[in-house]
Short mmCIF file of C-alpha atoms and ligand atoms in Angstrom, two decimals:
data_model
loop_
_atom_site.label_atom_id
_atom_site.label_comp_id
_atom_site.label_asym_id
_atom_site.label_seq_id
_atom_site.Cartn_x
_atom_site.Cartn_y
_atom_site.Cartn_z
CA MET A 55 104.44 -16.48 -92.75
CA ALA A 56 103.01 -13.06 -92.84
CA ASP A 57 105.66 -10.76 -95.06
CA LEU A 58 108.52 -10.02 -93.04
CA THR A 59 109.22 -6.90 -94.85
CA ARG A 60 105.75 -5.41 -93.43
CA LEU A 61 106.86 -5.91 -89.77
CA THR A 62 107.92 -3.40 -87.32
CA ALA A 63 111.54 -3.63 -86.05
CA ALA A 64 110.34 -4.21 -82.59
CA GLU A 65 107.96 -6.94 -83.84
CA THR A 66 111.01 -8.39 -86.20
CA ALA A 67 113.31 -8.26 -83.09
CA ALA A 68 111.09 -10.11 -80.70
CA ARG A 69 110.19 -12.68 -83.46
CA ILE A 70 113.84 -13.33 -83.73
CA ALA A 71 114.73 -13.60 -80.10
CA ALA A 72 111.66 -16.19 -80.04
CA GLY A 73 113.20 -18.00 -82.65
CA GLU A 74 110.11 -17.86 -84.53
CA VAL A 75 112.31 -17.08 -87.99
CA SER A 76 116.20 -16.45 -88.07
CA ALA A 77 117.88 -13.33 -88.78
CA VAL A 78 119.03 -14.50 -92.02
CA GLU A 79 115.59 -15.10 -93.39
CA VAL A 80 114.66 -11.57 -92.55
CA ALA A 81 117.62 -10.12 -94.12
CA GLN A 82 116.88 -12.11 -97.33
CA ALA A 83 113.39 -11.08 -97.74
CA HIS A 84 114.55 -7.72 -97.44
CA LEU A 85 117.02 -8.14 -99.98
CA ASP A 86 114.64 -9.94 -102.19
CA ARG A 87 112.15 -6.80 -101.86
CA ILE A 88 115.24 -4.33 -102.65
CA THR A 89 115.62 -6.67 -106.19
CA GLU A 90 111.90 -6.22 -106.97
CA VAL A 91 111.25 -2.70 -106.08
CA ASP A 92 114.63 -0.50 -106.11
CA GLY A 93 115.01 -0.55 -109.80
CA LYS A 94 111.86 1.55 -109.56
CA VAL A 95 112.83 3.51 -106.38
CA HIS A 96 116.51 4.03 -106.49
CA ALA A 97 116.63 4.39 -102.56
CA PHE A 98 119.93 2.36 -102.34
CA LEU A 99 123.52 3.39 -103.96
CA HIS A 100 124.91 0.07 -102.68
CA VAL A 101 123.71 -2.72 -101.33
CA ASP A 102 125.96 -5.18 -99.48
CA ALA A 103 124.03 -8.59 -99.64
CA ASP A 104 127.33 -10.47 -98.34
CA GLY A 105 127.71 -8.02 -95.35
CA ALA A 106 123.99 -8.13 -94.27
CA LEU A 107 123.83 -11.82 -94.66
CA ASN A 108 126.98 -12.37 -92.73
CA ALA A 109 125.67 -9.96 -89.78
CA ALA A 110 122.32 -11.95 -89.58
CA LYS A 111 124.08 -15.00 -89.63
CA ALA A 112 126.17 -13.78 -86.65
CA VAL A 113 122.87 -13.16 -84.95
CA ASP A 114 121.65 -16.13 -85.44
CA GLU A 115 124.59 -17.99 -84.06
CA ARG A 116 124.64 -15.95 -80.69
CA ARG A 117 121.27 -16.87 -80.38
CA ALA A 118 121.51 -20.61 -80.96
CA LYS A 119 124.32 -20.24 -78.07
CA GLY A 120 121.69 -18.99 -75.73
CA ASP A 121 123.16 -15.33 -75.64
CA LYS A 122 120.71 -12.51 -74.91
CA LEU A 123 120.14 -10.40 -77.83
CA GLY A 124 119.75 -6.53 -77.96
CA PRO A 125 116.34 -5.11 -78.58
CA LEU A 126 117.20 -4.29 -82.30
CA ALA A 127 119.51 -7.79 -83.14
CA GLY A 128 118.90 -8.97 -86.59
CA VAL A 129 116.48 -6.06 -87.84
CA PRO A 130 117.75 -4.86 -91.21
CA LEU A 131 118.33 -0.99 -91.93
CA ALA A 132 119.49 1.37 -94.56
CA LEU A 133 122.37 3.52 -93.66
CA LYS A 134 122.63 7.14 -95.22
CA ASP A 135 125.47 7.26 -97.72
CA VAL A 136 127.20 9.96 -95.52
CA PHE A 137 128.60 7.70 -92.82
CA THR A 138 131.62 5.41 -93.23
CA THR A 139 131.75 1.93 -93.46
CA GLU A 140 134.65 0.14 -93.38
CA GLY A 141 135.49 -1.53 -96.51
CA VAL A 142 132.21 -0.68 -98.08
CA PRO A 143 131.68 2.42 -100.54
CA THR A 144 130.49 5.70 -99.19
CA THR A 145 129.96 8.21 -101.83
CA CYS A 146 127.91 10.97 -99.92
CA GLY A 147 125.90 10.78 -103.55
CA SER A 148 129.07 12.51 -104.79
CA LYS A 149 131.10 11.36 -108.20
CA ILE A 150 134.06 13.05 -106.03
CA LEU A 151 134.22 9.98 -103.56
CA GLU A 152 133.26 7.32 -106.52
CA GLY A 153 135.21 4.31 -105.82
CA TRP A 154 136.31 5.45 -101.96
CA LEU A 155 136.44 2.48 -99.74
CA PRO A 156 136.50 3.90 -96.03
CA PRO A 157 139.47 2.56 -93.84
CA TYR A 158 136.85 2.75 -90.67
CA ASP A 159 133.50 2.70 -89.39
CA ALA A 160 131.69 5.96 -88.23
CA THR A 161 130.71 5.73 -84.56
CA VAL A 162 126.98 5.38 -85.67
CA THR A 163 128.05 2.49 -88.18
CA ARG A 164 129.93 0.71 -85.11
CA ARG A 165 127.15 1.13 -82.54
CA LEU A 166 124.79 -0.41 -85.16
CA LYS A 167 126.62 -3.56 -85.66
CA GLU A 168 127.49 -3.83 -82.04
CA ALA A 169 123.59 -3.81 -81.60
CA GLY A 170 123.42 -6.61 -84.30
CA VAL A 171 121.55 -4.86 -86.29
CA VAL A 172 121.98 -5.43 -90.23
CA ILE A 173 123.02 -2.82 -92.12
CA LEU A 174 121.88 -3.98 -96.02
CA GLY A 175 123.53 -0.91 -97.72
CA LYS A 176 123.63 2.78 -98.44
CA THR A 177 120.93 4.92 -99.41
CA ASN A 178 120.83 7.86 -102.31
CA MET A 179 121.16 11.42 -101.07
CA ASP A 180 121.42 14.72 -102.45
CA GLU A 181 125.09 15.20 -102.91
CA PHE A 182 126.91 16.14 -99.63
CA ALA A 183 123.34 16.53 -98.14
CA MET A 184 122.85 19.67 -99.93
CA GLY A 185 119.11 19.50 -101.27
CA SER A 186 115.49 18.48 -100.41
CA SER A 187 114.63 16.01 -103.23
CA THR A 188 117.54 13.65 -103.81
CA GLU A 189 118.09 15.50 -107.28
CA ASN A 190 121.08 16.47 -106.58
CA SER A 191 122.45 13.06 -106.18
CA ALA A 192 125.36 12.59 -108.83
CA TYR A 193 123.50 9.15 -109.09
CA GLY A 194 120.46 10.37 -110.21
CA PRO A 195 116.88 10.90 -108.22
CA THR A 196 115.33 8.75 -106.10
CA GLY A 197 111.35 8.05 -106.59
CA ASN A 198 108.73 8.76 -103.73
CA PRO A 199 107.09 5.11 -103.09
CA TRP A 200 103.49 7.14 -103.10
CA ASP A 201 104.03 8.21 -106.45
CA LEU A 202 107.79 7.42 -108.46
CA ALA A 203 107.32 10.56 -110.42
CA ARG A 204 107.60 12.52 -107.20
CA ILE A 205 110.52 13.54 -104.55
CA PRO A 206 111.12 11.52 -101.82
CA GLY A 207 112.26 14.69 -99.97
CA GLY A 208 115.77 15.20 -99.15
CA SER A 209 118.85 15.06 -98.60
CA GLY A 210 118.16 11.82 -96.80
CA GLY A 211 115.56 10.77 -99.84
CA GLY A 212 116.93 7.18 -99.84
CA SER A 213 116.33 6.37 -96.51
CA ALA A 214 112.89 7.59 -96.12
CA ALA A 215 112.08 5.85 -99.39
CA ALA A 216 113.50 2.79 -98.46
CA LEU A 217 111.30 2.69 -95.25
CA ALA A 218 108.19 3.73 -97.23
CA ALA A 219 108.83 0.78 -99.79
CA PHE A 220 109.06 -1.75 -97.20
CA GLU A 221 112.64 -2.37 -98.23
CA ALA A 222 113.98 -1.79 -94.61
CA PRO A 223 112.08 -1.14 -91.40
CA LEU A 224 114.98 1.21 -89.83
CA ALA A 225 117.25 3.70 -91.71
CA ILE A 226 119.52 6.13 -90.54
CA GLY A 227 119.55 10.04 -91.81
CA THR A 228 121.50 13.08 -91.14
CA ASP A 229 119.59 16.36 -90.42
CA THR A 230 121.40 19.95 -91.17
CA GLY A 231 118.49 21.92 -91.98
CA GLY A 232 115.97 19.24 -92.24
CA SER A 233 117.16 16.06 -93.99
CA ILE A 234 115.63 13.89 -91.88
CA ARG A 235 112.33 15.44 -91.28
CA GLN A 236 111.35 16.74 -94.40
CA PRO A 237 111.86 13.25 -96.18
CA ALA A 238 109.89 11.46 -93.68
CA SER A 239 107.02 13.99 -93.87
CA VAL A 240 106.72 13.33 -97.78
CA THR A 241 106.93 9.83 -97.26
CA GLY A 242 104.43 8.90 -94.47
CA THR A 243 107.34 7.88 -92.07
CA VAL A 244 108.81 8.79 -88.91
CA GLY A 245 112.17 10.81 -88.65
CA VAL A 246 113.96 12.50 -85.69
CA LYS A 247 116.63 14.77 -85.34
CA PRO A 248 118.03 14.21 -81.98
CA THR A 249 119.51 17.06 -79.86
CA TYR A 250 122.50 18.77 -81.13
CA GLY A 251 125.60 16.27 -79.86
CA GLY A 252 123.01 13.59 -78.74
CA VAL A 253 124.41 11.14 -81.80
CA SER A 254 128.17 11.35 -82.53
CA ARG A 255 129.19 12.72 -85.83
CA TYR A 256 132.65 10.77 -85.75
CA GLY A 257 132.84 9.40 -89.46
CA LEU A 258 129.56 11.35 -90.86
CA VAL A 259 131.06 13.09 -93.33
CA ALA A 260 130.63 17.06 -92.60
CA PHE A 261 128.65 19.14 -94.44
CA SER A 262 128.14 21.97 -91.87
CA SER A 263 129.44 20.74 -88.44
CA SER A 264 127.74 23.23 -86.29
CA LEU A 265 124.36 21.93 -87.97
CA ASP A 266 125.11 18.34 -88.78
CA GLN A 267 123.06 15.47 -86.80
CA GLY A 268 122.73 12.00 -87.27
CA GLY A 269 119.07 10.35 -86.52
CA PRO A 270 116.86 7.83 -86.79
CA CYS A 271 113.93 7.15 -89.34
CA ALA A 272 111.26 4.21 -89.25
CA ARG A 273 107.84 3.39 -89.84
CA THR A 274 106.86 4.01 -86.42
CA VAL A 275 107.52 6.27 -83.17
CA LEU A 276 108.36 3.01 -80.86
CA ASP A 277 111.16 1.82 -83.61
CA ALA A 278 112.51 5.18 -84.03
CA ALA A 279 113.07 5.18 -80.19
CA LEU A 280 114.88 2.10 -80.20
CA LEU A 281 117.13 3.13 -83.07
CA HIS A 282 117.74 6.19 -81.36
CA GLU A 283 118.58 4.68 -77.97
CA ALA A 284 120.90 2.25 -80.16
CA ILE A 285 123.12 5.21 -81.87
CA ALA A 286 122.56 7.78 -79.10
CA GLY A 287 125.32 8.52 -76.25
CA HIS A 288 128.71 10.55 -75.57
CA ASP A 289 131.43 9.80 -78.04
CA PRO A 290 135.25 10.71 -76.81
CA ARG A 291 135.56 10.99 -80.71
CA ASP A 292 133.59 13.95 -81.23
CA SER A 293 134.29 16.84 -79.34
CA THR A 294 130.95 17.85 -79.84
CA SER A 295 129.37 15.00 -78.28
CA ILE A 296 127.26 15.42 -75.10
CA ASP A 297 128.25 13.65 -71.81
CA ALA A 298 125.36 12.94 -70.09
CA PRO A 299 122.73 10.14 -69.98
CA VAL A 300 120.98 9.93 -73.05
CA PRO A 301 116.85 10.94 -72.38
CA ASP A 302 115.03 7.61 -72.10
CA VAL A 303 113.36 7.89 -75.20
CA VAL A 304 111.79 4.04 -75.20
CA ALA A 305 110.19 4.69 -71.87
CA ALA A 306 109.04 7.98 -73.47
CA ALA A 307 107.27 6.05 -76.50
CA ARG A 308 105.64 3.78 -74.63
CA ASN A 309 104.25 6.20 -72.17
CA ALA A 310 102.07 7.66 -75.09
CA ASP A 311 99.93 10.51 -72.91
CA VAL A 312 99.85 14.07 -73.30
CA ARG A 313 97.15 14.75 -70.63
CA GLY A 314 98.24 17.93 -68.73
CA MET A 315 101.17 18.80 -71.30
CA ARG A 316 101.63 22.06 -72.63
CA VAL A 317 101.75 22.17 -76.57
CA GLY A 318 102.76 25.66 -78.69
CA VAL A 319 101.41 26.40 -82.16
CA VAL A 320 104.45 28.18 -83.70
CA LYS A 321 102.23 31.22 -85.29
CA GLU A 322 105.28 31.87 -87.77
CA PHE A 323 104.62 28.44 -89.19
CA ALA A 324 101.54 29.33 -91.22
CA GLY A 325 99.90 31.43 -94.06
CA PRO A 326 99.61 31.41 -97.61
CA GLN A 327 102.64 29.69 -98.67
CA TYR A 328 101.30 26.35 -97.06
CA GLN A 329 99.50 24.11 -99.16
CA ALA A 330 95.67 24.02 -98.25
CA GLY A 331 95.74 20.70 -97.35
CA VAL A 332 98.81 20.47 -95.08
CA SER A 333 97.43 23.32 -93.30
CA GLN A 334 94.02 21.46 -92.66
CA ARG A 335 95.73 18.15 -91.68
CA PHE A 336 98.10 20.12 -89.43
CA ASP A 337 94.73 22.36 -87.89
CA GLU A 338 93.42 18.47 -87.18
CA ALA A 339 96.39 17.44 -85.74
CA VAL A 340 96.30 20.57 -83.29
CA GLU A 341 92.93 19.52 -82.16
CA LEU A 342 93.59 15.90 -81.73
CA LEU A 343 96.22 16.82 -79.40
CA ARG A 344 93.58 18.82 -77.80
CA GLU A 345 91.25 15.95 -77.53
CA LEU A 346 93.81 14.01 -75.72
CA GLY A 347 94.11 15.96 -73.22
CA ALA A 348 97.31 18.34 -73.98
CA GLU A 349 96.75 22.18 -73.62
CA VAL A 350 97.52 24.20 -76.58
CA VAL A 351 98.55 27.70 -76.97
CA GLU A 352 99.83 29.85 -79.56
CA ILE A 353 103.10 30.83 -79.25
CA SER A 354 105.07 33.44 -81.67
CA CYS A 355 108.48 33.22 -82.43
CA PRO A 356 109.72 36.50 -84.50
CA ASN A 357 113.26 35.64 -85.18
CA PHE A 358 112.06 32.48 -87.00
CA ASP A 359 111.52 34.27 -90.01
CA TYR A 360 115.44 35.35 -90.07
CA ALA A 361 116.33 31.55 -89.73
CA MET A 362 116.46 30.39 -93.41
CA PRO A 363 118.51 33.52 -94.46
CA ALA A 364 120.96 32.85 -91.72
CA TYR A 365 121.09 29.35 -92.34
CA TYR A 366 122.00 30.20 -96.42
CA LEU A 367 124.90 31.87 -94.97
CA ILE A 368 126.07 29.33 -91.93
CA ALA A 369 125.87 26.35 -93.92
CA PRO A 370 127.56 27.63 -97.01
CA SER A 371 130.15 28.98 -95.04
CA GLU A 372 131.26 25.69 -92.91
CA ALA A 373 130.60 23.45 -96.40
CA SER A 374 133.23 25.54 -98.07
CA SER A 375 135.74 25.06 -95.26
CA ASN A 376 134.61 21.53 -94.69
CA LEU A 377 134.91 20.54 -98.65
CA ALA A 378 138.25 21.50 -98.82
CA ARG A 379 139.47 18.17 -97.97
CA PHE A 380 138.16 16.96 -101.40
CA ASP A 381 141.33 17.83 -103.07
CA ALA A 382 141.95 14.83 -105.53
CA MET A 383 144.70 13.83 -103.15
CA ARG A 384 143.31 12.23 -100.39
CA TYR A 385 140.00 10.82 -101.39
CA GLY A 386 138.14 9.25 -104.52
CA LEU A 387 138.25 10.76 -107.80
CA ARG A 388 141.55 11.93 -109.35
CA VAL A 389 141.36 13.73 -112.76
CA GLY A 390 144.12 14.72 -115.08
CA ASP A 391 147.06 13.69 -113.49
CA ASN A 392 149.10 13.25 -116.35
CA GLY A 393 152.39 13.44 -114.35
CA GLU A 394 153.09 17.27 -115.94
CA ARG A 395 150.32 18.80 -114.42
CA SER A 396 150.73 20.72 -111.14
CA ALA A 397 149.13 19.36 -107.86
CA GLU A 398 146.55 22.88 -108.09
CA GLU A 399 145.98 21.96 -111.58
CA VAL A 400 144.58 18.33 -110.83
CA MET A 401 143.13 19.60 -108.23
CA SER A 402 140.67 21.79 -110.08
CA LEU A 403 140.16 19.61 -112.62
CA THR A 404 139.03 17.17 -110.13
CA ARG A 405 136.55 19.35 -108.39
CA GLU A 406 135.48 20.58 -111.71
CA ALA A 407 134.31 16.97 -112.79
CA GLY A 408 133.27 15.72 -109.20
CA PHE A 409 131.20 18.17 -107.78
CA GLY A 410 128.05 19.07 -109.02
CA PRO A 411 126.60 22.56 -109.60
CA GLU A 412 124.59 22.91 -105.89
CA VAL A 413 127.91 21.95 -104.33
CA LYS A 414 129.68 24.16 -106.28
CA ARG A 415 127.29 26.94 -105.78
CA ARG A 416 127.65 26.73 -102.14
CA ILE A 417 131.26 26.46 -102.06
CA MET A 418 131.02 29.93 -104.06
CA LEU A 419 128.73 31.22 -101.57
CA GLY A 420 130.30 30.18 -98.46
CA THR A 421 133.50 31.36 -99.62
CA TYR A 422 132.58 34.91 -100.46
CA ALA A 423 130.39 34.94 -96.82
CA LEU A 424 133.82 34.10 -95.36
CA SER A 425 136.13 36.22 -97.15
CA SER A 426 137.72 39.24 -95.21
CA GLY A 427 135.71 42.08 -95.15
CA TYR A 428 132.85 40.27 -95.77
CA TYR A 429 132.95 37.70 -92.90
CA ASP A 430 131.71 39.94 -90.11
CA ALA A 431 128.61 41.65 -92.12
CA TYR A 432 127.54 37.81 -93.45
CA TYR A 433 128.70 34.81 -91.20
CA GLY A 434 129.24 37.01 -88.24
CA GLN A 435 125.76 38.53 -88.35
CA ALA A 436 124.01 35.45 -89.04
CA GLN A 437 125.43 33.76 -86.24
CA LYS A 438 123.86 36.55 -84.01
CA VAL A 439 120.66 35.56 -85.75
CA ARG A 440 121.21 32.10 -84.36
CA THR A 441 121.30 33.19 -80.69
CA LEU A 442 118.29 35.14 -81.54
CA ILE A 443 116.57 32.08 -82.64
CA ALA A 444 117.38 30.40 -79.59
CA ARG A 445 116.21 32.82 -77.44
CA ASP A 446 113.03 32.75 -78.98
CA PHE A 447 113.18 28.73 -77.95
CA ASP A 448 114.01 29.43 -74.51
CA ALA A 449 110.84 32.16 -74.45
CA ALA A 450 108.80 29.66 -75.68
CA PHE A 451 109.81 26.35 -73.67
CA ALA A 452 109.40 28.47 -70.70
CA GLN A 453 105.82 28.53 -71.80
CA VAL A 454 105.10 25.17 -73.27
CA ASP A 455 106.76 21.09 -73.22
CA VAL A 456 106.85 21.16 -76.85
CA LEU A 457 106.26 23.40 -80.33
CA VAL A 458 104.27 21.77 -83.14
CA SER A 459 104.16 22.67 -86.83
CA PRO A 460 103.67 21.40 -90.09
CA THR A 461 107.14 19.64 -90.97
CA THR A 462 107.13 21.37 -94.62
CA PRO A 463 105.03 23.55 -96.14
CA THR A 464 104.02 21.15 -99.17
CA THR A 465 103.22 17.21 -99.86
CA ALA A 466 105.66 15.75 -102.18
CA PHE A 467 106.53 18.06 -105.21
CA PRO A 468 106.91 16.50 -108.76
CA ILE A 469 110.85 15.41 -109.72
CA GLY A 470 112.15 18.72 -111.85
CA GLU A 471 109.39 21.03 -110.51
CA ARG A 472 111.73 22.93 -108.35
CA ALA A 473 115.42 21.66 -109.87
CA ASP A 474 116.15 24.87 -111.78
CA ASP A 475 114.81 27.04 -109.20
CA PRO A 476 117.21 26.76 -105.88
CA MET A 477 115.21 29.28 -103.79
CA ALA A 478 111.92 27.03 -104.19
CA MET A 479 113.78 24.06 -103.13
CA TYR A 480 115.34 25.84 -100.21
CA LEU A 481 111.30 26.77 -98.93
CA ALA A 482 110.74 22.85 -98.32
CA ASP A 483 113.20 23.60 -94.99
CA LEU A 484 111.14 26.58 -93.86
CA CYS A 485 110.22 24.99 -90.63
CA THR A 486 112.86 22.66 -89.59
CA ILE A 487 115.84 25.24 -89.93
CA PRO A 488 115.11 26.60 -86.53
CA SER A 489 115.68 23.71 -84.59
CA ASN A 490 119.42 23.11 -86.42
CA MET A 491 119.85 26.85 -85.51
CA ALA A 492 119.53 26.18 -81.84
CA GLY A 493 120.50 22.60 -81.54
CA ASN A 494 117.22 21.41 -79.65
CA ALA A 495 115.42 17.98 -80.83
CA ALA A 496 112.24 17.36 -83.34
CA MET A 497 110.48 14.82 -84.84
CA SER A 498 108.10 14.63 -88.03
CA LEU A 499 105.80 11.90 -87.77
CA PRO A 500 102.50 11.44 -90.21
CA CYS A 501 99.30 13.02 -89.44
CA GLY A 502 97.31 12.01 -92.60
CA LEU A 503 97.08 12.78 -96.35
CA ALA A 504 96.19 15.85 -98.22
CA PRO A 505 92.82 15.77 -99.66
CA GLU A 506 94.01 17.43 -102.72
CA ASP A 507 96.78 14.94 -103.73
CA GLY A 508 96.51 12.28 -101.57
CA LEU A 509 100.13 12.65 -100.45
CA PRO A 510 101.35 12.39 -96.91
CA VAL A 511 101.46 15.48 -94.75
CA GLY A 512 104.05 15.83 -91.85
CA LEU A 513 103.58 17.32 -87.94
CA GLN A 514 106.39 18.08 -86.63
CA ILE A 515 107.12 18.25 -83.03
CA ILE A 516 109.96 20.28 -81.62
CA ALA A 517 111.26 19.80 -77.87
CA PRO A 518 113.88 21.80 -75.80
CA THR A 519 117.51 20.54 -75.64
CA MET A 520 118.22 17.04 -74.18
CA ALA A 521 114.29 16.78 -73.83
CA ASP A 522 114.37 14.34 -76.78
CA ASP A 523 112.35 11.92 -74.91
CA ARG A 524 109.20 14.50 -75.32
CA LEU A 525 109.08 14.05 -79.31
CA TYR A 526 108.54 10.22 -78.42
CA ARG A 527 105.97 10.74 -75.62
CA VAL A 528 103.92 12.92 -77.91
CA GLY A 529 104.58 11.15 -81.16
CA ALA A 530 103.49 8.00 -79.69
CA ALA A 531 100.12 9.42 -78.44
CA VAL A 532 99.49 11.15 -81.77
CA GLU A 533 100.71 7.67 -83.51
CA ALA A 534 98.24 5.62 -81.52
CA ALA A 535 95.50 7.86 -81.95
CA TYR A 536 95.66 8.17 -85.62
CA LEU A 537 95.89 4.12 -85.59
CA ASP A 538 92.65 4.09 -83.90
CA ARG A 539 90.98 6.52 -86.13
CA TRP A 540 92.42 5.15 -89.37
CA GLY A 541 92.06 1.43 -88.34
CA ALA A 542 95.63 0.88 -89.77
CA PRO A 543 98.86 2.43 -90.67
CA LEU A 544 99.15 5.35 -92.86
CA LEU A 545 101.61 3.39 -95.27
CA ASP A 546 98.97 0.79 -96.02
CA ARG A 547 97.35 3.10 -98.20
CA ALA A 548 100.53 3.60 -100.20
CA PRO A 549 100.11 2.10 -103.67
CA VAL A 550 101.56 -1.01 -103.96
CA LEU A 551 104.91 -1.07 -105.94
N1 LIG B 601 117.67 21.25 -97.76
C1 LIG B 601 118.51 21.90 -96.80
C2 LIG B 601 120.01 22.18 -97.43
O1 LIG B 601 119.83 21.84 -98.68
C3 LIG B 601 118.88 21.14 -95.74
C4 LIG B 601 119.63 19.79 -95.67
C5 LIG B 601 120.12 19.18 -94.90
O2 LIG B 601 119.45 19.05 -93.91
N2 LIG B 601 121.48 18.10 -95.16
O3 LIG B 601 120.88 22.61 -96.90
#
């Protein structure tokens, strides 16, 4: 039998439904693959073999009884360690949550279980999702399966690496400034940030509440759509959840046709800071869209230049407030509680030991930006910039159906290269942050390898709020055209681990 770990999620589900293979066999094949390669990749922080095999067994039993299975029943998945999982460790890549067992499932977790998806374990991430490389994980970095000495992106590097290393056909990420799309870009996989409010944040440990958005990661556009459909939709437990029908992303992924669509190239996302091979592959992707029948125009979004500085006020401000809950009393780690120290002293010692340098930097930045006398000049000003960015998008989408850009300015950089230079690290999200600021939807998918280093380049497609289906329609068309051109999926060219 063909290697079960190389199948797409759609193929896997079809084989299970047809009885050609059992869900338990599929789960075991992936657990074996994890055992084989994860010592090198380090995509997982926690592998839940028993939980996965039990979930798979339940799917097989339902099938044996003649129950109709959902479109992803029995398909394994890697879950970013920022979603709560009842009784299964959830660390957010931080020492401060070491040993914490959540008493409840996130809505995303619950929906996955209800869909019969088999959760293999929890994936590595930058601590509290702050970073672009997974180097900020308290548990050590993840390697990029294309080159283990390079970063798999971040903060969701573990989820993306699990896909690229064939440890799972599906994964879940979260995207506050690019943490689904940038890892997808540098690993040659597909990642989608849905419209803000499209996927519930209940049980997603908060970093920056007005920007955080969970979303699907996969190796194909259709698989991402199937996963998107499984996790999206209104949730009364999340006050920012959108109470409206989810756009039909699966139908869109099956309707790969861009003829007559208008595509805007964001003028601001080009220039000398873009690696030559990234610009080259991006220009070719734009040409491809033209050949496929789209009308391509250049669009200027002048306020996008201010997205990054505004993001680094808003995200740390909200983080400083959200992370106040890690007080040594309620969750995880407690340091120095000898019966004599005050609660404040224990809190301080715990945070000193439990938070890493990037998290501390953001808490300090955010606390400063929110402090009395500075609030209007920093946080308030940044929120105004956010409105300007949303207006740029409105003006753009009055002219075009989708926007496109490179996902990130470079291919995967070497582990360590930017670790001591936060500003260089922050630049990885130059093209992704505007969509978090405005709340609209965006996708990254592979558009080839950069000639100079042979590493994957990502194409970003950006759609208006609640038009997530357009991402899949355009993405599927681009993916099909590349498959035709390349003769095989891009990941087939990744070195064998
Ligand atoms: N890299 C960005 C940051 O460090 C975005 C992270 C994210 O999307 N979670 O904040």
